[in-house]
mmCIF file of C-alpha atoms in Angstrom:
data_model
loop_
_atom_site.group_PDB
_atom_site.id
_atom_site.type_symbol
_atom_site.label_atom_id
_atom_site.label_comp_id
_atom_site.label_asym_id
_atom_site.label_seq_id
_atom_site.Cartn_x
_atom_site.Cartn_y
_atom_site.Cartn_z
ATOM 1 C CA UNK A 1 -13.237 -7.690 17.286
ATOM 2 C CA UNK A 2 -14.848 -4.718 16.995
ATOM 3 C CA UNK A 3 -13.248 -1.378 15.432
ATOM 4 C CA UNK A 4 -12.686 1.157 18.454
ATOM 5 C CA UNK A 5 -11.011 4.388 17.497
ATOM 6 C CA UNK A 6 -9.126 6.743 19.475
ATOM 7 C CA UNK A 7 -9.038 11.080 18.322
ATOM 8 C CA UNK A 8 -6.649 13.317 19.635
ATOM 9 C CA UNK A 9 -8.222 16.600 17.733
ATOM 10 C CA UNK A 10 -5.067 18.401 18.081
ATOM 11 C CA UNK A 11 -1.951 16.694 18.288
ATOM 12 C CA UNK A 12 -0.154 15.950 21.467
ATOM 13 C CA UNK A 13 3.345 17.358 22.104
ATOM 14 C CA UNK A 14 4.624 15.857 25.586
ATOM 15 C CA UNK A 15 2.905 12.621 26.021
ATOM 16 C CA UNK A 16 5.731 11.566 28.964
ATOM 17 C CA UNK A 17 2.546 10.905 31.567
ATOM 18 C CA UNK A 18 0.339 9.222 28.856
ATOM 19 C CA UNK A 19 2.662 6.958 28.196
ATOM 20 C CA UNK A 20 3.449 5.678 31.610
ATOM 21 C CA UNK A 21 1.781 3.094 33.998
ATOM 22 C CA UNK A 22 1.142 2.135 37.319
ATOM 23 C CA UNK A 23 1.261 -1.681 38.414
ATOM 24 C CA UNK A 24 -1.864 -3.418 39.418
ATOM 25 C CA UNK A 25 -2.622 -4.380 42.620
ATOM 26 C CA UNK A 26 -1.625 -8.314 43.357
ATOM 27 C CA UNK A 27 -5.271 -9.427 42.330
ATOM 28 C CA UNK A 28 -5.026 -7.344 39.182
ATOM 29 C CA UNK A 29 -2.044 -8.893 37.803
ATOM 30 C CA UNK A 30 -3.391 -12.302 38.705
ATOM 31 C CA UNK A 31 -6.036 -11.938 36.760
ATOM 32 C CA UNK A 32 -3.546 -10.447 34.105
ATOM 33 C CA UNK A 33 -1.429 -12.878 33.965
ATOM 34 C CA UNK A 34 -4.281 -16.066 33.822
ATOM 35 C CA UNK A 35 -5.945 -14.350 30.991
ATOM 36 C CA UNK A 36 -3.048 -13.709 28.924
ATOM 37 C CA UNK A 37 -2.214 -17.793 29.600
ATOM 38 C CA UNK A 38 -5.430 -18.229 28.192
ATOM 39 C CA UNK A 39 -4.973 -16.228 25.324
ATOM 40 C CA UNK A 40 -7.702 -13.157 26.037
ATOM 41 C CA UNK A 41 -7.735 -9.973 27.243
ATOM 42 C CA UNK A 42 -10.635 -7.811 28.279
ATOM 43 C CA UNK A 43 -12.429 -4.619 26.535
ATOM 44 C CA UNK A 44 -10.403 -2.428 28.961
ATOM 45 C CA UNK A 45 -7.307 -3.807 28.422
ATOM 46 C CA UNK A 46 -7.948 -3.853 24.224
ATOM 47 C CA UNK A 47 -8.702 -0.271 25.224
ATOM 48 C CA UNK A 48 -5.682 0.083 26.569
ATOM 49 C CA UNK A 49 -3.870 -0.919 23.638
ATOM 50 C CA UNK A 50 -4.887 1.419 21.165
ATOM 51 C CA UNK A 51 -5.105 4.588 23.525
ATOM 52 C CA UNK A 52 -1.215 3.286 24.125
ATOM 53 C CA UNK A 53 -0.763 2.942 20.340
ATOM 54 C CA UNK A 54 -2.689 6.405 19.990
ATOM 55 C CA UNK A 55 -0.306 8.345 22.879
ATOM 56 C CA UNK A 56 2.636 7.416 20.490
ATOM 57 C CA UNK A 57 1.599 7.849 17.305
ATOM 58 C CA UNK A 58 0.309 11.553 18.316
ATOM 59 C CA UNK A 59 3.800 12.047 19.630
ATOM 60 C CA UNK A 60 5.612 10.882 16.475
ATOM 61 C CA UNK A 61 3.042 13.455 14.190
ATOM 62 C CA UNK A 62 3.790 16.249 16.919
ATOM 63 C CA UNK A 63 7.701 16.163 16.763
ATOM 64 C CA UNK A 64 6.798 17.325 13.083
ATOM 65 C CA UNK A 65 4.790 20.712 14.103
ATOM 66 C CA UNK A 66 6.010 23.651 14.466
ATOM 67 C CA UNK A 67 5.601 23.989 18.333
ATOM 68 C CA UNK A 68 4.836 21.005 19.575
ATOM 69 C CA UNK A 69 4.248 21.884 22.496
ATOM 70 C CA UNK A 70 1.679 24.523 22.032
ATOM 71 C CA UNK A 71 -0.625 21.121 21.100
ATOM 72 C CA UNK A 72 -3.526 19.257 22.676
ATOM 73 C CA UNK A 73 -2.034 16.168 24.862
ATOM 74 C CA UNK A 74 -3.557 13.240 23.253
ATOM 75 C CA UNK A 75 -6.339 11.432 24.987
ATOM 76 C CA UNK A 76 -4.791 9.654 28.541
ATOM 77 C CA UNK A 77 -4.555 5.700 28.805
ATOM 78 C CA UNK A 78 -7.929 4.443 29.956
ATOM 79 C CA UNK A 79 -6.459 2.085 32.241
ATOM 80 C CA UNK A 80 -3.370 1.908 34.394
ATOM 81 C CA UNK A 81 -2.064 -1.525 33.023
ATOM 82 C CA UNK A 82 -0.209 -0.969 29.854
ATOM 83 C CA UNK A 83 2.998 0.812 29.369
ATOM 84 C CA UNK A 84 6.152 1.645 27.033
ATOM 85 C CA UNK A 85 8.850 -1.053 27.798
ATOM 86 C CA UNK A 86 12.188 0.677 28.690
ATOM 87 C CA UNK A 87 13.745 -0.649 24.883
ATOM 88 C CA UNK A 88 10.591 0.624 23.514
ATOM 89 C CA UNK A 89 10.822 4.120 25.532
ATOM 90 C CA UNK A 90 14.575 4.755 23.926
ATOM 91 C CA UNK A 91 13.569 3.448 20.103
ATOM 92 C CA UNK A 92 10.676 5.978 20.771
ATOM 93 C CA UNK A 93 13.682 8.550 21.691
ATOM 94 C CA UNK A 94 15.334 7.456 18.930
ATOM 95 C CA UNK A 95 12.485 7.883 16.134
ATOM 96 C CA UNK A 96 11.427 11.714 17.801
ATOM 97 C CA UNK A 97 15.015 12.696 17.409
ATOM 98 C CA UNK A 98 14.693 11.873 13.669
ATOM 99 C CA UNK A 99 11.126 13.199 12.977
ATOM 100 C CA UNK A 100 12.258 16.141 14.501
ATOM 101 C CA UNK A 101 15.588 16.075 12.120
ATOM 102 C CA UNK A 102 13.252 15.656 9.106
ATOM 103 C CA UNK A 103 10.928 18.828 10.737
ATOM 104 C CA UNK A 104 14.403 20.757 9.754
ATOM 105 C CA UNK A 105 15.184 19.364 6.494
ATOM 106 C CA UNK A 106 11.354 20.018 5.302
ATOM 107 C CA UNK A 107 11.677 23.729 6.877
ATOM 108 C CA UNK A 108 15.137 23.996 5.010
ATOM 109 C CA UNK A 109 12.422 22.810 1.729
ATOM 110 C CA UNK A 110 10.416 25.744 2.347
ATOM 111 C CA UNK A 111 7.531 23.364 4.399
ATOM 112 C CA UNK A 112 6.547 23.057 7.801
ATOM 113 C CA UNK A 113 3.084 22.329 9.641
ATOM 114 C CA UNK A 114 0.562 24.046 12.011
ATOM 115 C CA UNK A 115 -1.067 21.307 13.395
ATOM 116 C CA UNK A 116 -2.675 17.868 13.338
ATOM 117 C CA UNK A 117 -5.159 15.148 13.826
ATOM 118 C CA UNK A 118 -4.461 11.695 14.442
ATOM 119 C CA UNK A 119 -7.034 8.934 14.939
ATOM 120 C CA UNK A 120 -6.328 5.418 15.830
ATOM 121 C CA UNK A 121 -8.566 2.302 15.433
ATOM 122 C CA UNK A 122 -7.702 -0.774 16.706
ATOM 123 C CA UNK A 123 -8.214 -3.746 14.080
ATOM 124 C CA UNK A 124 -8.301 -6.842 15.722
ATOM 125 C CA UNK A 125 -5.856 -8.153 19.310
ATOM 126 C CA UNK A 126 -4.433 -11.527 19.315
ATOM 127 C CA UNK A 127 -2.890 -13.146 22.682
ATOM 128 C CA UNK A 128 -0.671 -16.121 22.431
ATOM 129 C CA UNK A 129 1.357 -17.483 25.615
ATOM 130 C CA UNK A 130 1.434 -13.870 27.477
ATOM 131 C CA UNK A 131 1.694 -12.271 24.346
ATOM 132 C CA UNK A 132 -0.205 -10.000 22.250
ATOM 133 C CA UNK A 133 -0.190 -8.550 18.633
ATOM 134 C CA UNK A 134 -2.250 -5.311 17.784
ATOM 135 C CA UNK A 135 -3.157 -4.363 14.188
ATOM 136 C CA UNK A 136 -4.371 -1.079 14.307
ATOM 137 C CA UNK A 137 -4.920 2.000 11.897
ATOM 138 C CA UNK A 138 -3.850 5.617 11.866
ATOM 139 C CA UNK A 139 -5.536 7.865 9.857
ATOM 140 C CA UNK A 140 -3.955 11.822 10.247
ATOM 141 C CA UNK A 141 -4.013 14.744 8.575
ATOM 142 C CA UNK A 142 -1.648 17.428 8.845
ATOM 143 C CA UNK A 143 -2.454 20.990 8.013
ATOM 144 C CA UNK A 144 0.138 22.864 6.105
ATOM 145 C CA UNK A 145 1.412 26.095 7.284
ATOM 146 C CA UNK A 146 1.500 29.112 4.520
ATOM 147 C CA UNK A 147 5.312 29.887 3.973
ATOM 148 C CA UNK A 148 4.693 30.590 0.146
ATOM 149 C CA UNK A 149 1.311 31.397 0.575
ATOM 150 C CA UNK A 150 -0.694 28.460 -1.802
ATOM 151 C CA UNK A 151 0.113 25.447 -0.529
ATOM 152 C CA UNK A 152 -3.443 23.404 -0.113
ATOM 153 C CA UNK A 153 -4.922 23.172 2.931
ATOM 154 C CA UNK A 154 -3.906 19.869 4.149
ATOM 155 C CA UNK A 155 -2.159 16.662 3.769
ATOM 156 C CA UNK A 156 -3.406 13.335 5.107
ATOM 157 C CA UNK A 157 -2.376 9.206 5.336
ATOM 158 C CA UNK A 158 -3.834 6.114 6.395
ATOM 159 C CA UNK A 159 -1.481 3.741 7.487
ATOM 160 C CA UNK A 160 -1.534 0.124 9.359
ATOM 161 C CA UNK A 161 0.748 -0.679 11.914
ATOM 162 C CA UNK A 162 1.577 -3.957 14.536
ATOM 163 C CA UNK A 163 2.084 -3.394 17.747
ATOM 164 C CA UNK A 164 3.850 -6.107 20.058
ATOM 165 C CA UNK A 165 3.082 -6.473 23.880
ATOM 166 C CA UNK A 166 4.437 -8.956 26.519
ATOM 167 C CA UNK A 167 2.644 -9.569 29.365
ATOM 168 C CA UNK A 168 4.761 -8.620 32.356
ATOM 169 C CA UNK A 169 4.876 -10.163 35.935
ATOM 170 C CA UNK A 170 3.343 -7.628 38.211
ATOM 171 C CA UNK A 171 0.165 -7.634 35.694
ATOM 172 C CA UNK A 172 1.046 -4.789 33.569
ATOM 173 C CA UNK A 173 1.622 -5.144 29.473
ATOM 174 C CA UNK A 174 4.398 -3.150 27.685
ATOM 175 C CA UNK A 175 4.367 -2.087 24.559
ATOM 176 C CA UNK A 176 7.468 -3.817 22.991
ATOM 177 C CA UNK A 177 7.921 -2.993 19.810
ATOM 178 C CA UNK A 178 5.411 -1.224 17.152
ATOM 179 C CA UNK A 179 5.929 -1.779 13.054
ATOM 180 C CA UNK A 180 4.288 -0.672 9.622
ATOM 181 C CA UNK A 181 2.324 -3.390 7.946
ATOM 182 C CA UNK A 182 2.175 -1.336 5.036
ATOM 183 C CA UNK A 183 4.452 -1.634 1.803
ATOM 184 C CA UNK A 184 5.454 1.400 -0.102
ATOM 185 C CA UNK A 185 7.355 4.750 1.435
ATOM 186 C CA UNK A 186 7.237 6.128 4.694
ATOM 187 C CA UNK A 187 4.344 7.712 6.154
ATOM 188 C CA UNK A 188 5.016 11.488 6.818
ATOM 189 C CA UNK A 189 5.026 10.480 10.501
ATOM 190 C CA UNK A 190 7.342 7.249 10.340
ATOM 191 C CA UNK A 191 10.885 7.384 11.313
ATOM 192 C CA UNK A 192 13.569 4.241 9.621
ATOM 193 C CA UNK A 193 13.725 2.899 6.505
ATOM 194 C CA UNK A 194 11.012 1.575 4.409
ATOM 195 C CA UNK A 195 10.809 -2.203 3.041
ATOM 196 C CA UNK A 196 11.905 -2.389 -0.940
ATOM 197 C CA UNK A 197 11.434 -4.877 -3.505
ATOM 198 C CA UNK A 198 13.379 -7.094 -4.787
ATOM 199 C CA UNK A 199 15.790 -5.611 -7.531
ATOM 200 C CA UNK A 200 15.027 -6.112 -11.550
ATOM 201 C CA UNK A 201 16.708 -5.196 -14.386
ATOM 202 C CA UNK A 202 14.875 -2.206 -16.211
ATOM 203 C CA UNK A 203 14.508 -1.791 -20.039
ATOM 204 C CA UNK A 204 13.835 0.376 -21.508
ATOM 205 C CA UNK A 205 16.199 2.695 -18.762
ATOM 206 C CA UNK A 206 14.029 5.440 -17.351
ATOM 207 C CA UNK A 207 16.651 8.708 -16.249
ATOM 208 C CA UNK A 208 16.622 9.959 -12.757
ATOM 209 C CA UNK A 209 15.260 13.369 -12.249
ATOM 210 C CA UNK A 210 16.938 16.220 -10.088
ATOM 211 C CA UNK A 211 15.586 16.947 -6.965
ATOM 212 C CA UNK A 212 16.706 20.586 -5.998
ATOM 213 C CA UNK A 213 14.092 23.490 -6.409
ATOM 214 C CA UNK A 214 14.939 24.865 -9.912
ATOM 215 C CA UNK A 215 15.305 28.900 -9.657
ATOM 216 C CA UNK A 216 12.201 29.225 -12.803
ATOM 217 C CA UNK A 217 9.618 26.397 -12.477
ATOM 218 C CA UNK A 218 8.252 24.584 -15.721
ATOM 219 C CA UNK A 219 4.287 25.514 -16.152
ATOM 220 C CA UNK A 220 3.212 21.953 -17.839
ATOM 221 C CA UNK A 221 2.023 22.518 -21.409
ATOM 222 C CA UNK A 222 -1.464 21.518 -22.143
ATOM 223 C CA UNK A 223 -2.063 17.902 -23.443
ATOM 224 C CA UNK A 224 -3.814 15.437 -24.973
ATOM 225 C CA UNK A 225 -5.511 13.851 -21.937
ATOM 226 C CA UNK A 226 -7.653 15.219 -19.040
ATOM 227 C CA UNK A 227 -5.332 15.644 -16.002
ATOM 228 C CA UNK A 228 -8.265 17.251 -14.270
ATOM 229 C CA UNK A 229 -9.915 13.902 -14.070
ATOM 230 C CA UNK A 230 -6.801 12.537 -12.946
ATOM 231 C CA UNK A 231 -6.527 14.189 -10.196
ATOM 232 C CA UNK A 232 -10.036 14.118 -9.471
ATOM 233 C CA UNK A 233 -9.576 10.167 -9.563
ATOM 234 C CA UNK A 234 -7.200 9.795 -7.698
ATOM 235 C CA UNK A 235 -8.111 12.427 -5.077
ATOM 236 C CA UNK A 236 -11.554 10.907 -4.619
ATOM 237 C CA UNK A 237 -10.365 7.265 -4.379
ATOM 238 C CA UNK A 238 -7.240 7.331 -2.233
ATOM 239 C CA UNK A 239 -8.924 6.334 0.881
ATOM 240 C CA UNK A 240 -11.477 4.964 0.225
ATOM 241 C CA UNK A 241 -11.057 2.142 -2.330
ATOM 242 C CA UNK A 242 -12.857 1.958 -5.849
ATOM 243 C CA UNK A 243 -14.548 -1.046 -5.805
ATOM 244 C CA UNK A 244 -14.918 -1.710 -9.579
ATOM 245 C CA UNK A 245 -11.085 -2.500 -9.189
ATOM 246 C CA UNK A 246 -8.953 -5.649 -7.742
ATOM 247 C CA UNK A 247 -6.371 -4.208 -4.760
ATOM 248 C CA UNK A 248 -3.181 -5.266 -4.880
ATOM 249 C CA UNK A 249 -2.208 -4.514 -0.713
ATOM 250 C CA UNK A 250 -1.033 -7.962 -0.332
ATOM 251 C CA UNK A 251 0.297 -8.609 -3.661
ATOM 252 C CA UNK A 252 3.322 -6.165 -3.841
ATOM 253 C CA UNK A 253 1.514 -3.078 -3.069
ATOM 254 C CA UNK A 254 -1.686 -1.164 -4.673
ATOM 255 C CA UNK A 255 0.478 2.095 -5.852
ATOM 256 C CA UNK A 256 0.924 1.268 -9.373
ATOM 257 C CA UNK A 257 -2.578 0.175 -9.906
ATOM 258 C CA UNK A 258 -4.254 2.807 -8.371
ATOM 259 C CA UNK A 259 -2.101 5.739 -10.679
ATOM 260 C CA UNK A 260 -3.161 3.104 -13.585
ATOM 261 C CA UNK A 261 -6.720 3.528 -12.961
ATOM 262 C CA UNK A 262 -5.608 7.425 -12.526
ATOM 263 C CA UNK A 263 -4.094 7.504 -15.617
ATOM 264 C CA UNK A 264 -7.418 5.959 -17.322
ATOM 265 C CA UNK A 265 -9.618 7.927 -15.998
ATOM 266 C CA UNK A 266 -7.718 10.638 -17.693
ATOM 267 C CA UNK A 267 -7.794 9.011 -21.118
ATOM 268 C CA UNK A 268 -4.905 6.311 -21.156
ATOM 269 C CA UNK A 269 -6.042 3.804 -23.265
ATOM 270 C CA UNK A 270 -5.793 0.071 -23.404
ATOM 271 C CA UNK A 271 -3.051 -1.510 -25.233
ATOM 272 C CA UNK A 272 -3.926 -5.178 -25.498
ATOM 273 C CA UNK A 273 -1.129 -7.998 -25.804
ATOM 274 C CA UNK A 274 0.505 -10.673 -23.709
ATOM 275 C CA UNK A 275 -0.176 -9.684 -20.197
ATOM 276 C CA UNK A 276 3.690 -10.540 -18.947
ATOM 277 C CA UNK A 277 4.686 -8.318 -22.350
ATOM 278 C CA UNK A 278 5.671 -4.822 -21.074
ATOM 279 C CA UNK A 279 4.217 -3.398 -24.914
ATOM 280 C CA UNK A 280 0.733 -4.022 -23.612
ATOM 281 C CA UNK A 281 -1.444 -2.558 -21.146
ATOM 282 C CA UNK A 282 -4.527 -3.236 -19.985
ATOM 283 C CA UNK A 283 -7.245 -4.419 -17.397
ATOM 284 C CA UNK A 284 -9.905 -6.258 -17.270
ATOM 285 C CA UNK A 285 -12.811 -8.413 -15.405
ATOM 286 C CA UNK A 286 -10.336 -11.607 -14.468
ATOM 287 C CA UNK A 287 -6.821 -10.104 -14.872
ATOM 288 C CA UNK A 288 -4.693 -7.432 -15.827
ATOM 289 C CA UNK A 289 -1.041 -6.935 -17.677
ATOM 290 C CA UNK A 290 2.168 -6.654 -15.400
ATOM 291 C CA UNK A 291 2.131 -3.478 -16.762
ATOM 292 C CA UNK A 292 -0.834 -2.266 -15.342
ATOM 293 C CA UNK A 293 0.412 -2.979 -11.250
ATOM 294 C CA UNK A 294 4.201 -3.512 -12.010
ATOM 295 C CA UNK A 295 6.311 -0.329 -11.375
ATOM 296 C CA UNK A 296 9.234 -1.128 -13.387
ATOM 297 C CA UNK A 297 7.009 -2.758 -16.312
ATOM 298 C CA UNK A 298 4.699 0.110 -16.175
ATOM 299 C CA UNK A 299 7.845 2.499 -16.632
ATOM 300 C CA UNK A 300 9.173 0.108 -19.402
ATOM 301 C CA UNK A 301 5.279 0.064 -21.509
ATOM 302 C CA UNK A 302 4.967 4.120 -20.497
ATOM 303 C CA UNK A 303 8.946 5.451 -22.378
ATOM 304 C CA UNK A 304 8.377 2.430 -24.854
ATOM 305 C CA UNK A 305 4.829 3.507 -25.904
ATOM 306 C CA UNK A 306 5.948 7.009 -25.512
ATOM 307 C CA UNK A 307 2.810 7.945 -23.417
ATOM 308 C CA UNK A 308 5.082 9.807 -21.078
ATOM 309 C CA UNK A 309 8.912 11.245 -21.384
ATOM 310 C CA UNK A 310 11.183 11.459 -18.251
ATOM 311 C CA UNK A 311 11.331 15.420 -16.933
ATOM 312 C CA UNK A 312 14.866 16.169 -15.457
ATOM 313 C CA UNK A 313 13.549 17.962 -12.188
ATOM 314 C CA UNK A 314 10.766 16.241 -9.919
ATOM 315 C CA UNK A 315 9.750 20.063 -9.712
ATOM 316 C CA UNK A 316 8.823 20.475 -13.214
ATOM 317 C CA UNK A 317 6.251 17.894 -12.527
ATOM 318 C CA UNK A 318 2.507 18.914 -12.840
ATOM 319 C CA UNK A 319 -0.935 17.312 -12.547
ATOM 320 C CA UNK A 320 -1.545 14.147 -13.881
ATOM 321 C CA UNK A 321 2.177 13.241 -14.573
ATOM 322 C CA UNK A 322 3.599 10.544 -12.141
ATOM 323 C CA UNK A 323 6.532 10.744 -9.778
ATOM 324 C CA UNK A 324 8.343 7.455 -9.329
ATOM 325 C CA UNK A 325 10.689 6.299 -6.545
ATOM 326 C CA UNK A 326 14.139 4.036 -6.381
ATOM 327 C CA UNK A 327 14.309 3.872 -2.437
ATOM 328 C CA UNK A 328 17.584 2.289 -1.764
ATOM 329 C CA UNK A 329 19.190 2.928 -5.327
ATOM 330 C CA UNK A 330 19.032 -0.669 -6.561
ATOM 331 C CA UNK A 331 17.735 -0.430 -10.186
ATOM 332 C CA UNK A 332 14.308 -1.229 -9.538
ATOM 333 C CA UNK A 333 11.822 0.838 -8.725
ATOM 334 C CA UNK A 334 9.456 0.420 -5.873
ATOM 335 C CA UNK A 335 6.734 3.176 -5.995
ATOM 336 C CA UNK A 336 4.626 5.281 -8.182
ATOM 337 C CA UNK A 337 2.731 8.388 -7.152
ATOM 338 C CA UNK A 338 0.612 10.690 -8.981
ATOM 339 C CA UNK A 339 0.602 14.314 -8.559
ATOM 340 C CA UNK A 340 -2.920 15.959 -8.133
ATOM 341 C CA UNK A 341 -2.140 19.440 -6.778
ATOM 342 C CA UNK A 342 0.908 22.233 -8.113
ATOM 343 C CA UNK A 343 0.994 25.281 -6.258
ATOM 344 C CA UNK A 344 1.634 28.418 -7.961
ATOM 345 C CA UNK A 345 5.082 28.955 -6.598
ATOM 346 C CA UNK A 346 5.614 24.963 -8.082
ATOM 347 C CA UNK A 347 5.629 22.356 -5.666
ATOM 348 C CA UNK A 348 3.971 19.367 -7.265
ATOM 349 C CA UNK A 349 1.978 17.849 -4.459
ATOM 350 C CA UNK A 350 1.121 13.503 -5.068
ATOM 351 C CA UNK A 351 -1.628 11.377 -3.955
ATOM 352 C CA UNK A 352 -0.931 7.601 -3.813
ATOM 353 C CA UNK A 353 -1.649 4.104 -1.968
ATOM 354 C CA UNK A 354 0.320 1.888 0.082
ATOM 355 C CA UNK A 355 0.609 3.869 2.245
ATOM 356 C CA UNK A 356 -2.710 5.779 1.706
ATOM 357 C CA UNK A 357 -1.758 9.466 0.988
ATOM 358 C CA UNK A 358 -3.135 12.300 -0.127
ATOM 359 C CA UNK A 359 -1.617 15.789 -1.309
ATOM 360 C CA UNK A 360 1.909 15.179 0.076
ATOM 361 C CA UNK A 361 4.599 17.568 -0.952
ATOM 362 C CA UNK A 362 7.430 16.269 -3.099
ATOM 363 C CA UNK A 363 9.461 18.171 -0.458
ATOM 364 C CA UNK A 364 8.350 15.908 2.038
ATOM 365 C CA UNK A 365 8.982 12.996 0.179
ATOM 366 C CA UNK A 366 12.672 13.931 -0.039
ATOM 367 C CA UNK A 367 13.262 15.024 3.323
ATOM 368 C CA UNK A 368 12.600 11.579 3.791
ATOM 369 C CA UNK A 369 14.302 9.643 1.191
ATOM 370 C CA UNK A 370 17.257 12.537 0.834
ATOM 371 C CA UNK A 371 19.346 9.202 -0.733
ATOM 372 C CA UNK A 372 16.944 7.534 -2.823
ATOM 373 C CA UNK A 373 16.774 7.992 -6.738
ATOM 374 C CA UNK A 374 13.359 9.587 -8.257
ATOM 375 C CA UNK A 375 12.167 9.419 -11.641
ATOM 376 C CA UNK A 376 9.323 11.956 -12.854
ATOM 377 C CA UNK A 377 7.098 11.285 -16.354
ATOM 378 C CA UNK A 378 5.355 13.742 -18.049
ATOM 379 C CA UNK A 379 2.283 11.986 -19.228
#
């Protein structure tokens, strides 16, 4: 179907209205009900959907602001006919309470934000048996409030989520459950725990960096590759997809290829070899070593090859060197981020896929994943 996006240019704080719904008259809900039998819905109800999934979204991104409630409502429901089930209505409780819980841990970090815009398009609706499924798309970016005084402008993240709704009997459809498609850490705005991969034993053994805000930051010596351009890679491509390269979305996640292509645009060279052999590294028209989109082998080929050394403190991190992520302390890693922007007070700020994200605060990160084990590489 066709892409329809919903803005809210500011985002909303108490969406209690927007996310409620009258019941349709008798004849409304008939015609509810026989169309969901026969597996459609029309434009307004599609509508519907997405202006739903748009009212909650908004709300998740606003419990993160520093007053929500001094923003824009988002956009109302263009139709009375879809609604929050009551389970849905309490996990929604549920996930506010923690966004609002990680508001206090980033504040505690030394971060907080202004204000917002979220924008949802709905991908494509599928009905089966008075049921529907919703992919949709939220892209927002949130603008960072000056508590040190050069933190960049903004931060922003694309990410894909599935939204479930049953068709109910007086003709209405609730919203009954709503979950990331995406691979990879939480967006800033997502409440739970992320999916991780499947555990692997790691050689050569990459040391876990501290995460508390060291009382002098490192300044990152000068090099022998272009971390400009890595940054400038990375920054240009993290939304919008360089198409000279294979994604690897549905193959494990795209994180470790994009900061590959990152790291080459800086001056990483090849290292040809097997392409299962974690020594080599390398891409090309038809394939590409494990290395190149594996995290753990590209942490393995990166110590082994000594293109990068493990920093002790996530914070002593600077552009171009790569942050990565243990989420549920398992021995295997499951992300890899590059950073792209230090601020002068040193907060290391990384840009990454899966889930699409640019400039996000390591800060952020941990308020997130206060649990999980990082690992940072000086490249």
């Amino acid at each position: 179907m066709k892409s329809t996006t919903f803005r809210s240019a500011a985002v909303g704080a108490v969406l209690t209205a927007a996310l409620s719904a009258v019941a349709l008259p008798a004849s409304a809900a008939s015609a509810a009900e026989n169309a969901a039998a026969a597996g459609t819905v029309d434009a307004a109800t599609a509508q519907s959907f997405g202006r739903l999934a748009d009212a909650v979204l908004t709300q998740r991104t606003a419990a993160l602001l520093d007053n929500e409630r001094s923003a824009r409502r988002a956009a109302p429901l263009a139709a009375n006919n879809v609604r929050l089930s009551a389970g849905a209505t309490r996990a929604e409780d549920t996930a506010l309470s923690a966004l609002r819980t990680r508001k206090a841990r980033l504040a505690a970090l030394g971060e907080a934000y202004t204000s917002a815009d979220t924008r949802v398009a709905v991908d494509g609706v599928r009905v089966e048996a008075g049921h529907a499924t919703v992919q949709a798309t939220e892209t927002t970016t949130l603008t960072y409030r000056k508590v040190r005084g050069d933190e960049p402008t903004t931060t922003g993240f694309q990410a894909h989520h599935r939204l479930s709704f049953t068709a109910a009997a007086d003709g209405t459809w609730q919203l009954t459950g709503l979950t990331s498609a995406d691979d990879g850490p939480l967006a800033v705005n997502e409440p739970g725990t992320a999916r991780v991969a499947a555990g692997t034993t790691a050689l050569p053994e990459a040391t876990p960096a501290a995460t508390t805000v060291p009382s002098r930051p490192q300044t990152k010596p000068a090099g022998s590759y272009d971390y400009a351009a890595m940054a400038s890679y990375a920054e240009k491509y993290w939304q919008n997809y360089n198409t000279a390269y294979r994604k690897f979305n549905d193959d494990g996640g795209d994180c470790t290829n994009f900061v590959s292509q990152a790291l080459k645009a800086g001056g990483w060279a090849h290292q040809s070899g097997d392409y299962d052999d974690y020594h080599s590294w390398w891409y090309d028209t038809s394939y590409q070593s494990t290395s190149w989109v594996g995290a753990n082998e590209w942490s393995w080929f990166t110590l082994d090859s000594k293109r990068a050394t493990n920093l002790a403190n996530v914070y002593d991190m600077g552009v171009g060197d790569v942050m990565q992520m243990d989420f549920d302390k398992d021995g295997s890693k499951d992300h890899t981020m590059v950073v792209t922007y230090r601020s002068a007070s040193g907060v290391p700020y990384l840009t990454y896929h899966s889930v699409n994200t640019y400039r996000r605060s390591v800060a952020s990160i941990i308020a997130s994943y206060p649990n999980s084990a990082y690992y940072a590489y000086r490249t």
